[in-house]
Amino acid sequence: MGLMDQVELPQPVKYVFNWGRKYSLWCFNFGLACCAIEFIAASTSRHDFIRHGVIPFAHGPRQADLLVVSGTLTDKMAPAVKRLYEEMAEPKYVISFGSCANCGGPYWDSYSVTKGVDQIIPVDVYVPGCPPRPEALLDGIIALQHRIQNESLKDRIAGRRLDPVTLGADAPLALEGSSS
Amino acid sequence: MNSALVSPANHAVAQSASVMDVGDGFLLPVLLKIAFVLGLFFVVPLVGGYMEHKVMGRMQHRRGPVEAGPFGSLQLVADGIKFIQKEDTIPRAADKWVFAAAPGVALVPAMLIFLVLPFGPGVFAVDLELGLLYALAITSVSVLGVLMGGWASANKFSLFGGLRAGAQLIAYELPLIIVAITVAVQAGTLSLVGIVEAQSTFMLAGTDINLWYVFPQFVGFGIFFVAAMAELSRPPFDMPIGDSELVFGYMTEYSGIKFAMFLLTEYGGMITMSALMVVLYLGGWQLLPGVPLPGCDGAGGLFDCGFLGTVLGVAVTMGKILALVFVMVWARVAYPRLREDQLQRISWLVLVPLSLLNLAVVTVFKVVF
Amino acid sequence: MATTALPGTGLLKGLGVTIKHLFKRPSTLMYPHERSDLAPRTRGVIALMDENCTVCMLCSRECPDWFIYIESHKETVPPAKEGGRARTRNVLDRFAIDFSLCMYCGICVEVCPFDALWWSPEFEYSEYSMDGLLHEMDKLREWADTVPAPPPLEEGALMPAEVADAIAKAEKDRELEAAKQEEAVQAKAAPEEAAGPKQGKAATKDFEVKAGEIDQETFDKLIAEGKSERIARSKAKAAYVKKEKARMRAEAEAAEAAAPAAPAPKPAEIHVEAGQIDQETFDKLIAEGKPERMARAKAKAAYVKKEKARLRAEAEAAEPAAATGSTEATEAATATEPAAVDAPAEAAEPAEPAKKLSDMHVEGTGEIDQEVFDKLIAEGKSERIARSKAKAAWIKKRKQQMLDEEGGA
């Protein structure tokens, strides 16, 4: 909203606001490989992550809060993920689901695979597994919710501004000053 | 024979007093009514939305929201709090003013219908003489917001969605209005309160059996229900936002609070359409056909029910509304989305002729008996 | 459309299906509050029992993604015997697995020749940052404690030779001890009258119902009736157990009738183990093929029961003893003490010099403390656990030895 990232809110308000974000994670699934099947399993009646307020399958990136990258990210697909991430509205969260999304996994020395989705977008929670169990995703989501409940939106967005990963090549490098 | 039909004579036109008309002042009743409309508009859709989550979950062998609040009851509150924090994205190529105004144009009419809807004996803001006309007219304004949003987003999916929504709303508004007029013809009044009252005195021809309009006009009720679902773009009539074809239709580019306004319009629409159906066909706040609420005095007196009767009346109305919302959710779970051409065919080749036939038959009966 | 059904029945059918499911119990697993029963060999995480690792590097080399990091140094082990040759040995310094790269193929677990790597069903180790997924030896060792016990052996399968030996040895020891105690008791048969009513319990020992035995008569009858063999066998087993029990009860009653002549309860039966279970019941249940958990629980219950019975018997015996001023009863009661005491003493042997022990350095050479191993196996521990504990015990002993030598020098 423009204002939330400018001022540090008083504690009770922050608590309520963080609580709202915590339990309303409209989820966008970027399914790229077998992990996507486990992700879908987590959304089905057996595991049902709506219980935790993860509303599955926001129609478009604009409405999504949570991007789950599940599967092998190839260099060819990477621009699409980055664009999708940039289309999402702040505050936005990313879960990297499975070894391939974490850092390339079994394809870490492949010519065509991006070595982890965190090379192009910032990731909040890494869920290990190949593929992880649906419960492992739920565990990751609970970890993310814990993080959201305890974070400061202002700090988060300020950090994002300086993050060269998010802003791409033409962003001012945040680390420039500190390195000199 | 003549007694079988209702004459509106015993309904004092536009005279029914709202419970909120307290005191002689001007300001207090107005403030009360504004609070009433806003309160209803922001609370009842949340109840409907929570019910949708839960019912849909149970029908799909799931549990629905559990963690947010007791039994997940605060899920939609959490959604709301989240939406006001979301960044408000406006595409660079968008027509900014139209883009920003569209959700409001959609939302405000949906809110304004609550002005005339009676939720119990005397529990309404205004009893307009042309209440039904007002309600139907103002529903049609919402489509303007949808079209504006679709156009202004500068996105081809939005545009398609907006146009589909326009085509769909026009196609289904026609049968909706025709069946609503049929009810007005039978009741002899356009006042929503008057229609409720007329139903309390409508007798089966030649007998003493009180009937709601859903019995003589079950065809009309069915048409109204289907048309209302289509009007609201509820699944299985959600072609304008069909996510497998159009991302999110006219809402594709909306985020944050504006998107929440569109969503609220949809859920509010579910409530208003259900409330209209309750008023037009299901006898409003009457418990059963021919059974007045406790405290209401006999014939025609549906407005002085005392405290208990009023509370009970509101409860009955809300129960009926939520039952209809339940059926909408039920249909959503059971049926897959229609194709665009199927949608148009159903409206123009089935619903419109049927509703015209319904109107003709009811009119003939009204004149003959 | 060729059917004669009314138009719209399909739509109603659809509604019918969904409403039917509305009233069914949801199949949702409420994950953080309840967990699914994972298969015992679920590939959740790779756990390491570092005491088993010999730094052979097989896992690291076989790993398709090369993400197992092992570091070690060489040490010289003094000769085991006088005049022997000193040997060099690899000592594990670091063992790390990068779970962000792991593809859970299990090759490392399969290839490990010393059972140092195990699959644990743990899956909850999501991390906020990438480097958190590189787990070091201590974390991997923690996971090793979550490795479930292996499934029981198939019926009729041979036990591992070491386990079988240990069980046989334990059995023999127990018999010897029991015989010794019996002699001791028969020498002074003082409190036997008081304990008379408890004879039934002792009698059951002779009628252990062996698993797998069937009542041939019933079996033949059922087969003749044309029942399938499986059913006939299971019913015959049940019939056998029933008969056996009836026989036991009859005998117990007979023994009760002849109470004054019956021998006293053997003190060995009231033997107090460190785990506070009734070893006899435990062994019996294990022999019957019950899972260890159940056997342990039942054995505990049996222990409590027996202990109570013993106390009651003692109290009853003490009353006449007090009247006659005889010390024999108390002697008989204390006769159980030595047996009770030496087990904990054995377990707690190298306790005192713990502070100094930590100064001593003994590298795990794969040798185990046979005594501890046998004892643990006899207690029904799995071989894996027994081995690791026995190794630890060996190292401890060895340290003690070295410490003593140093002290002596």
Coordinates of C-alpha atoms in Angstrom, one line a residue, chain B residues 12-323:
Chain B
A12 CA -50.1 0.9 2.8
V13 CA -47.8 2.0 0.1
A14 CA -44.4 3.2 1.3
Q15 CA -45.8 3.5 4.7
S16 CA -44.1 0.5 6.4
A17 CA -41.9 1.9 9.1
S18 CA -38.4 0.7 9.6
V19 CA -37.3 -0.1 13.1
M20 CA -34.5 2.3 12.6
D21 CA -36.9 5.3 12.3
V22 CA -36.4 6.3 15.9
G23 CA -37.1 9.6 17.3
D24 CA -38.2 12.7 15.3
G25 CA -34.8 13.8 14.2
F26 CA -33.3 13.3 10.8
L27 CA -29.8 12.5 11.6
L28 CA -30.1 9.6 14.0
P29 CA -32.2 7.4 11.7
V30 CA -29.9 8.2 8.8
L31 CA -26.8 7.3 10.8
L32 CA -28.5 4.1 12.0
K33 CA -29.4 3.1 8.5
I34 CA -25.9 3.7 7.2
A35 CA -24.5 1.6 10.0
F36 CA -27.1 -1.0 9.2
V37 CA -26.2 -1.2 5.5
L38 CA -22.5 -1.1 6.0
G39 CA -22.6 -3.6 8.8
L40 CA -24.6 -6.0 6.8
F41 CA -22.5 -5.5 3.7
F42 CA -19.2 -6.2 5.5
V43 CA -20.3 -8.9 7.8
V44 CA -22.8 -11.1 6.0
P45 CA -20.7 -11.7 2.9
L46 CA -17.9 -12.9 5.2
V47 CA -20.2 -15.4 6.8
G48 CA -21.2 -16.5 3.3
G49 CA -17.5 -16.7 2.3
Y50 CA -16.6 -18.7 5.4
M51 CA -19.6 -21.0 4.7
E52 CA -18.3 -21.5 1.1
H53 CA -14.9 -22.4 2.4
K54 CA -16.2 -24.9 4.8
V55 CA -19.0 -26.4 2.7
M56 CA -16.8 -26.7 -0.3
G57 CA -14.1 -28.3 1.9
R58 CA -16.5 -30.9 3.4
M59 CA -18.0 -31.7 0.0
Q60 CA -14.4 -32.4 -1.2
H61 CA -13.5 -34.5 1.8
R62 CA -11.4 -31.7 3.2
R63 CA -11.8 -29.6 6.3
G64 CA -11.4 -26.1 4.9
P65 CA -9.7 -23.4 7.0
V66 CA -8.9 -24.5 10.5
E67 CA -5.9 -22.6 11.9
A68 CA -7.0 -19.0 11.5
G69 CA -9.3 -18.3 14.5
P70 CA -11.6 -20.9 16.0
F71 CA -12.5 -23.4 13.3
G72 CA -10.9 -21.1 10.8
S73 CA -13.7 -18.7 11.2
L74 CA -11.3 -15.7 10.8
Q75 CA -10.0 -16.9 7.5
L76 CA -11.7 -14.1 5.6
V77 CA -10.8 -11.5 8.2
A78 CA -7.2 -12.6 7.7
D79 CA -7.7 -12.3 3.9
G80 CA -9.1 -8.8 4.4
I81 CA -6.1 -7.7 6.6
K82 CA -3.8 -9.1 4.1
F83 CA -5.4 -7.3 1.2
I84 CA -5.1 -3.9 2.7
Q85 CA -1.4 -4.4 3.1
K86 CA -0.8 -5.6 -0.5
E87 CA 0.9 -3.4 -2.9
D88 CA -1.5 -1.7 -5.3
T89 CA -0.2 -2.5 -8.7
I90 CA -1.3 -0.4 -11.7
P91 CA -0.1 -1.5 -15.1
R92 CA 1.8 1.2 -16.9
A93 CA -0.4 1.1 -20.0
A94 CA -3.6 1.1 -17.9
D95 CA -6.2 3.9 -18.1
K96 CA -5.4 4.9 -14.5
W97 CA -8.5 6.7 -13.5
V98 CA -10.9 4.2 -15.0
F99 CA -8.8 1.4 -13.6
A100 CA -9.0 2.9 -10.1
A101 CA -12.7 3.7 -10.3
A102 CA -13.8 0.3 -11.6
P103 CA -13.9 -1.6 -8.3
G104 CA -15.8 1.2 -6.7
V105 CA -18.3 1.2 -9.5
A106 CA -18.8 -2.5 -9.0
L107 CA -18.9 -2.4 -5.2
V108 CA -21.1 0.6 -4.4
P109 CA -24.2 -0.7 -6.3
A110 CA -23.8 -4.1 -4.6
M111 CA -23.8 -2.2 -1.3
L112 CA -26.7 0.0 -2.2
I113 CA -29.1 -2.9 -2.8
F114 CA -29.0 -3.6 1.0
L115 CA -30.9 -0.3 1.4
V116 CA -34.2 -1.9 0.2
L117 CA -33.7 -5.5 1.2
P118 CA -36.0 -6.4 4.2
F119 CA -34.2 -8.7 6.6
G120 CA -37.1 -9.0 9.1
P121 CA -40.3 -7.3 10.2
G122 CA -39.3 -3.7 10.0
V123 CA -35.6 -4.5 9.6
F124 CA -34.9 -2.6 6.5
A125 CA -33.5 0.8 5.8
V126 CA -36.1 2.0 3.3
D127 CA -39.2 0.5 1.9
L128 CA -39.2 2.0 -1.5
E129 CA -42.4 1.8 -3.5
L130 CA -40.3 0.7 -6.5
G131 CA -38.0 -1.4 -4.4
L132 CA -37.8 -4.3 -6.9
L133 CA -37.2 -2.0 -9.8
Y134 CA -34.5 -0.3 -7.8
A135 CA -32.8 -3.5 -6.9
L136 CA -32.8 -4.8 -10.4
A137 CA -31.7 -1.5 -11.9
I138 CA -28.8 -1.1 -9.5
T139 CA -27.6 -4.7 -10.0
S140 CA -27.1 -3.8 -13.6
V141 CA -24.8 -1.0 -12.7
S142 CA -22.2 -3.4 -11.3
V143 CA -21.5 -4.7 -14.8
L144 CA -20.3 -1.3 -15.7
G145 CA -17.6 -1.6 -13.2
V146 CA -16.6 -5.0 -14.6
L147 CA -16.5 -3.6 -18.1
M148 CA -14.5 -0.6 -17.0
G149 CA -12.0 -2.9 -15.2
G150 CA -11.7 -5.1 -18.2
W151 CA -11.1 -2.2 -20.5
A152 CA -8.8 -0.1 -18.4
S153 CA -6.4 -2.9 -17.4
A154 CA -4.7 -2.8 -20.8
N155 CA -4.6 -6.6 -20.8
K156 CA -6.1 -8.8 -23.4
F157 CA -7.3 -11.3 -20.8
S158 CA -8.9 -8.6 -18.9
L159 CA -10.6 -7.3 -22.0
F160 CA -11.9 -10.7 -22.9
G161 CA -13.1 -11.2 -19.4
G162 CA -14.8 -7.9 -19.3
L163 CA -16.6 -8.5 -22.6
R164 CA -17.6 -12.0 -21.6
A165 CA -18.9 -10.6 -18.4
G166 CA -20.9 -8.0 -20.3
A167 CA -22.3 -10.5 -22.7
Q168 CA -23.2 -12.8 -19.9
L169 CA -24.8 -10.2 -17.7
I170 CA -26.9 -8.9 -20.6
A171 CA -28.0 -12.4 -21.5
Y172 CA -29.0 -13.4 -18.0
E173 CA -30.4 -10.1 -16.9
L174 CA -33.3 -10.5 -19.3
P175 CA -34.7 -13.7 -17.9
L176 CA -33.9 -12.5 -14.4
I177 CA -35.9 -9.3 -14.9
I178 CA -38.8 -11.1 -16.6
V179 CA -39.3 -13.6 -13.8
A180 CA -39.0 -10.8 -11.2
I181 CA -41.6 -8.9 -13.0
T182 CA -43.8 -12.0 -13.0
V183 CA -43.6 -11.9 -9.2
A184 CA -44.5 -8.3 -9.2
V185 CA -47.4 -9.0 -11.4
Q186 CA -48.7 -11.7 -9.0
A187 CA -48.1 -9.6 -5.9
G188 CA -49.4 -6.4 -7.5
T189 CA -46.6 -4.3 -6.0
L190 CA -43.0 -3.5 -6.6
S191 CA -42.2 -2.9 -3.0
L192 CA -40.1 -5.7 -1.6
V193 CA -41.8 -5.4 1.8
G194 CA -45.1 -5.4 -0.1
I195 CA -44.2 -8.6 -1.9
V196 CA -43.4 -10.3 1.4
E197 CA -46.7 -9.2 2.8
A198 CA -48.6 -10.3 -0.3
Q199 CA -47.1 -13.7 0.0
S200 CA -48.5 -14.0 3.6
T201 CA -52.0 -13.6 2.2
F202 CA -51.7 -15.5 -1.0
M203 CA -54.1 -18.5 -0.9
L204 CA -54.2 -21.5 -3.2
A205 CA -57.2 -20.9 -5.5
G206 CA -60.4 -22.0 -3.8
T207 CA -58.8 -23.0 -0.5
D208 CA -57.5 -21.6 2.7
I209 CA -53.9 -22.8 2.2
N210 CA -51.4 -20.1 2.3
L211 CA -48.6 -20.4 -0.2
W212 CA -45.3 -18.7 -1.0
Y213 CA -44.7 -17.7 -4.6
V214 CA -42.1 -20.4 -5.0
F215 CA -45.0 -22.9 -5.3
P216 CA -47.0 -21.4 -8.2
Q217 CA -43.8 -20.0 -9.7
F218 CA -41.3 -22.8 -9.2
V219 CA -40.2 -22.4 -12.8
G220 CA -39.6 -18.7 -12.2
F221 CA -37.7 -19.5 -9.1
G222 CA -35.5 -21.9 -11.0
I223 CA -34.8 -19.4 -13.7
F224 CA -34.1 -16.7 -11.1
F225 CA -31.7 -19.0 -9.3
V226 CA -29.7 -19.9 -12.5
A227 CA -29.8 -16.4 -13.8
A228 CA -28.6 -15.0 -10.4
M229 CA -25.7 -17.4 -10.4
A230 CA -24.8 -16.4 -13.9
E231 CA -25.2 -12.7 -13.0
L232 CA -22.7 -13.2 -10.2
S233 CA -20.3 -15.1 -12.4
R234 CA -20.4 -17.9 -9.8
P235 CA -19.2 -21.3 -10.9
P236 CA -20.4 -23.1 -13.0
F237 CA -21.1 -19.8 -14.8
D238 CA -17.7 -18.2 -14.2
M239 CA -16.6 -17.8 -17.8
P240 CA -15.6 -14.1 -17.3
I241 CA -12.9 -15.2 -14.8
G242 CA -12.3 -18.7 -16.1
D243 CA -8.8 -19.2 -14.9
S244 CA -7.9 -21.9 -17.4
E245 CA -8.8 -19.5 -20.3
L246 CA -8.5 -16.0 -19.1
V247 CA -6.1 -16.0 -16.1
F248 CA -8.6 -14.1 -13.9
G249 CA -10.7 -12.3 -16.5
Y250 CA -11.3 -8.7 -15.7
M251 CA -9.6 -9.0 -12.3
T252 CA -6.3 -10.2 -13.8
E253 CA -4.5 -6.9 -13.2
Y254 CA -6.0 -6.1 -9.9
S255 CA -4.2 -6.6 -6.6
G256 CA -4.6 -5.6 -3.0
I257 CA -7.6 -3.6 -1.9
K258 CA -9.1 -3.1 -5.3
F259 CA -9.1 -6.8 -5.9
A260 CA -10.7 -7.3 -2.5
M261 CA -13.4 -4.9 -3.5
F262 CA -14.2 -7.0 -6.6
L263 CA -14.3 -10.1 -4.4
L264 CA -16.5 -8.4 -1.9
T265 CA -18.8 -7.4 -4.7
E266 CA -19.1 -11.1 -5.7
Y267 CA -19.8 -12.3 -2.1
G268 CA -22.1 -9.4 -1.4
G269 CA -23.9 -10.2 -4.6
M270 CA -24.4 -13.8 -3.4
I271 CA -26.1 -12.4 -0.3
T272 CA -28.2 -9.8 -2.1
M273 CA -29.3 -12.2 -4.8
S274 CA -30.2 -14.8 -2.2
A275 CA -32.0 -12.1 -0.2
L276 CA -34.0 -11.1 -3.3
M277 CA -35.0 -14.8 -3.8
V278 CA -36.0 -15.0 -0.2
V279 CA -38.2 -12.0 -0.6
L280 CA -39.6 -12.8 -4.0
Y281 CA -40.2 -16.5 -3.6
L282 CA -39.6 -17.8 -0.1
G283 CA -41.9 -15.5 2.0
G284 CA -39.3 -13.3 3.5
W285 CA -39.2 -13.6 7.3
Q286 CA -42.2 -16.0 7.6
L287 CA -41.3 -19.2 9.3
L288 CA -43.6 -21.4 7.1
P289 CA -46.4 -20.6 4.7
G290 CA -49.3 -19.5 6.8
V291 CA -47.4 -19.5 10.0
P292 CA -46.8 -16.0 11.3
L293 CA -43.9 -15.3 13.6
P294 CA -44.7 -15.3 17.3
G295 CA -45.7 -11.8 18.4
C296 CA -46.9 -10.7 15.0
D297 CA -50.6 -10.0 15.1
G298 CA -52.7 -12.0 12.7
A299 CA -53.7 -10.8 9.3
G300 CA -51.4 -8.7 7.4
G301 CA -49.6 -7.4 10.5
L302 CA -46.1 -8.3 9.7
F303 CA -44.5 -5.3 11.0
D304 CA -45.3 -5.1 14.7
C305 CA -43.8 -8.2 16.0
G306 CA -42.3 -7.1 19.2
F307 CA -38.6 -7.7 20.1
L308 CA -38.8 -11.5 20.0
G309 CA -40.6 -11.6 16.7
T310 CA -38.3 -9.2 15.1
V311 CA -35.2 -11.1 16.2
L312 CA -36.7 -14.3 15.1
G313 CA -37.7 -12.8 11.8
V314 CA -34.2 -11.7 11.1
A315 CA -32.9 -15.2 12.1
V316 CA -35.4 -16.8 9.7
T317 CA -34.4 -14.5 6.8
M318 CA -30.7 -15.1 7.4
G319 CA -31.3 -18.8 7.6
K320 CA -33.1 -18.8 4.3
I321 CA -30.4 -16.6 2.7
L322 CA -27.6 -18.8 4.0
A323 CA -29.5 -21.9 2.8

